[in-house]
Every structure is written in structure tokens, then in C-alpha cells.
Amino acid sequence: DTRYLLTIDKIVKSQEGVSLDDSYQLGFTTALSQWQDPIYFWESGGQSRTAISENGDIVSVHWSYNQSNRQYEIQMVERRSGEWSTPKKISTTPHVYYPDVAMSNQGDAIITWEYWGDKDQTFILEHVDGDWKSPRAFIGDRYSDTTSVNDDGYAVIASIENSSYGEDRVKVIERMAAEWKETEISVMNRVSSLKLAANDEGEAILVWTQERSTGQTYKIFASKRSEGRWSEPTQINSEVYQLGSVDTAIDGEGNAVVVWSRSNEQNAISTWQAMRNEFLDGQWTGEVAIDEISEESVRPRAEMTQNGYVSIVWEQGKMGDDNPIAVSNKI
């Protein structure tokens, strides 16, 4: 446990490889490292989803109710090469819901949303090779779409499809080399809380919950994509009375983490725990309580870098008058 303190006297670096004289001041020297003032695009309330690329391009989608025509609408705005576009409506039908957006580091993007009508559909809008394509639709009683795209052109959209027999089908729509194909991952009753994460190598993790007939969720399942194939679903938690706020992340080596909150009591008020389970070296390590201090640890979220750093954030409740935000990092 010996600790060392390393003090850096000076660092001088130039991307062009030229030498810099002693008058060069170390530190942030451009506005690129500063927080900008807020920019306001949407006049009405609603829900928004945003994705950003490695070079700072941004795509944001917004879902809101238009009082004038009494319809839900999906709009988008994007920033390319530092310039913001004018917000525009991208949905062409009424009864549209729950948009999502993903973006690769090269700037390609996928926007999805749901249409509920005579034939429920998942709409997909792609940005490829610098242009937005016309929306395409996949028919099916789908909901809970979630999406991801990487620099190699691999894109994946996960959704739950209801059948007429009371079974829910967990499906993915995948794009590789401009070709879209559909794969069925699992068939079971009362599926919800679908979450998806993918890395730059085309590996991915998909997690979802299964509910009791009374409505309380109690199982979490995961399927991993590796070498172009999805694994059989694996239950990754012990059965509990209630589950909530499932999230997942994956790194560049295919390791992954899943986080959730759980309660063993019916109608629980202050008995929630934040949990995690990691997929390391090809196997699940087992569920672990993230936080033993609080009596109500809820709404955990997870992020992973390509080289395996992990950050988990959750809310701690019932600790006096405050509800602090807690962070756990793995570096």
C-alpha cells in the first residue's frame, strides 16, 4: 500500500512536432475545452435523446406533442463541422413514440422511433457517407427500441415484438455492409426494460427483464454477440420480488457490466439496493451489491471505455434529508 506522489514540473507538446520556447504556458488555450452557453432548440416540452461522435458532431432527437395538430412528432437537429442545423420534423405519420439515436465516432448515425397504427412499425433513419437516407420501416408489434452503431458500419437495433399468443419475442435488426437482417434472440412472456450496448469491434450485449404475471419484474437475462453470433440468454441475477432501472455497457475486449436496482419486498419503499454483474474473460462473475450503505439505492447507470474503465452512477435515498448521487469507478 505504499503511495507515491509524482510532481510534473512542465510538459511541452506540439501536434506538429515543432519545439516550443520557454514562454509557452501549459494549460487549456482554446475554447474547445470550455463549456459553451446553452442552446435552445425546442419550444415545447418532451423527451430528447442525444449522441456525439469523437470529433464533436452531434445528433439530437426530440419527441413532443404538437398542440396545433394534436399529434406526437419527432424532430431532429444536428451539428456537423461546428455548425448547427435548423431543427426539422422527421416523422411523417401520427402516433409516433420513443425515439432513440446512436452515432459512430466517424459521424454515421442511426435514429429509430416507433409508429403505433394498424401495423405497428419500427422506423429507421440512417446517416451514411455524409447523407441522410429515406426512412425505412420494419413491420411488427414492436416497442422499446434501442440502437447502436460503430465505425465499421455495424449497426444493431433491439426491440420486443408482441405475438398473438401472449409471448414476447426479443429481436435484433442488424446492418453489416449495408445489408439489414433480423435475428430472434429469445421467446418468453412479459419481457421489458430492454437495454443494448456495442463496441467498435461489433461485439454487443443485450439485457432485458422478465416479469411475473402480477407485474413485478424478477429476472434479468443477457445475450452476448461475439464473432457474429448471439449467445443463448443467460439469467444473471437471483430472483427477487421487484427489479428496476436496468442498464449495461461494454468495452473493446467484449467485457461488459450490467447494473440494476432490486427489492425483496412487496410494495417496497426503502429497501432498494443497487446491484451489478460483470462479464469478464468469457463468463459472468456473479451479482454484487454496489452500495451497502444506503437503504434505497436506485436508478444506476453504467458506462465503459474501450480499454475497460467503468463508471457507475446511482442515487442514494433515505440518508437524512438529501438524496445524494453516488459514483463508483473501476480503473
mmCIF file of C-alpha atoms in Angstrom, residues 205 222 234-238 255-258 260 275-289 312 330:
data_model
loop_
_atom_site.group_PDB
_atom_site.id
_atom_site.type_symbol
_atom_site.label_atom_id
_atom_site.label_comp_id
_atom_site.label_asym_id
_atom_site.label_seq_id
_atom_site.Cartn_x
_atom_site.Cartn_y
_atom_site.Cartn_z
ATOM 1 C CA ILE A 205 -24.605 -7.139 -25.088
ATOM 2 C CA ALA A 222 -28.441 -11.267 -21.070
ATOM 3 C CA THR A 234 -28.386 -16.314 -19.530
ATOM 4 C CA GLN A 235 -30.117 -15.339 -16.304
ATOM 5 C CA ILE A 236 -27.685 -13.093 -14.435
ATOM 6 C CA ASN A 237 -29.485 -12.303 -11.179
ATOM 7 C CA SER A 238 -31.115 -14.140 -8.314
ATOM 8 C CA ASN A 255 -16.152 -7.441 -21.311
ATOM 9 C CA ALA A 256 -19.406 -5.982 -20.021
ATOM 10 C CA VAL A 257 -21.251 -4.821 -16.930
ATOM 11 C CA VAL A 258 -24.967 -4.836 -16.090
ATOM 12 C CA TRP A 260 -29.894 -2.651 -11.747
ATOM 13 C CA MET A 275 -26.508 -4.255 -7.969
ATOM 14 C CA ARG A 276 -24.000 -5.193 -10.666
ATOM 15 C CA ASN A 277 -22.820 -8.268 -12.543
ATOM 16 C CA GLU A 278 -19.741 -8.309 -14.784
ATOM 17 C CA PHE A 279 -18.913 -10.379 -17.857
ATOM 18 C CA LEU A 280 -15.141 -10.905 -17.696
ATOM 19 C CA ASP A 281 -12.952 -13.343 -19.638
ATOM 20 C CA GLY A 282 -15.958 -15.099 -21.142
ATOM 21 C CA GLN A 283 -18.063 -15.646 -18.023
ATOM 22 C CA TRP A 284 -20.339 -13.852 -15.577
ATOM 23 C CA THR A 285 -18.708 -13.126 -12.211
ATOM 24 C CA GLY A 286 -21.953 -13.055 -10.218
ATOM 25 C CA GLU A 287 -24.185 -10.321 -8.814
ATOM 26 C CA VAL A 288 -22.729 -7.954 -6.187
ATOM 27 C CA ALA A 289 -24.331 -5.161 -4.182
ATOM 28 C CA ILE A 312 -21.374 3.524 -12.312
ATOM 29 C CA LYS A 330 -13.160 0.881 -11.863
#
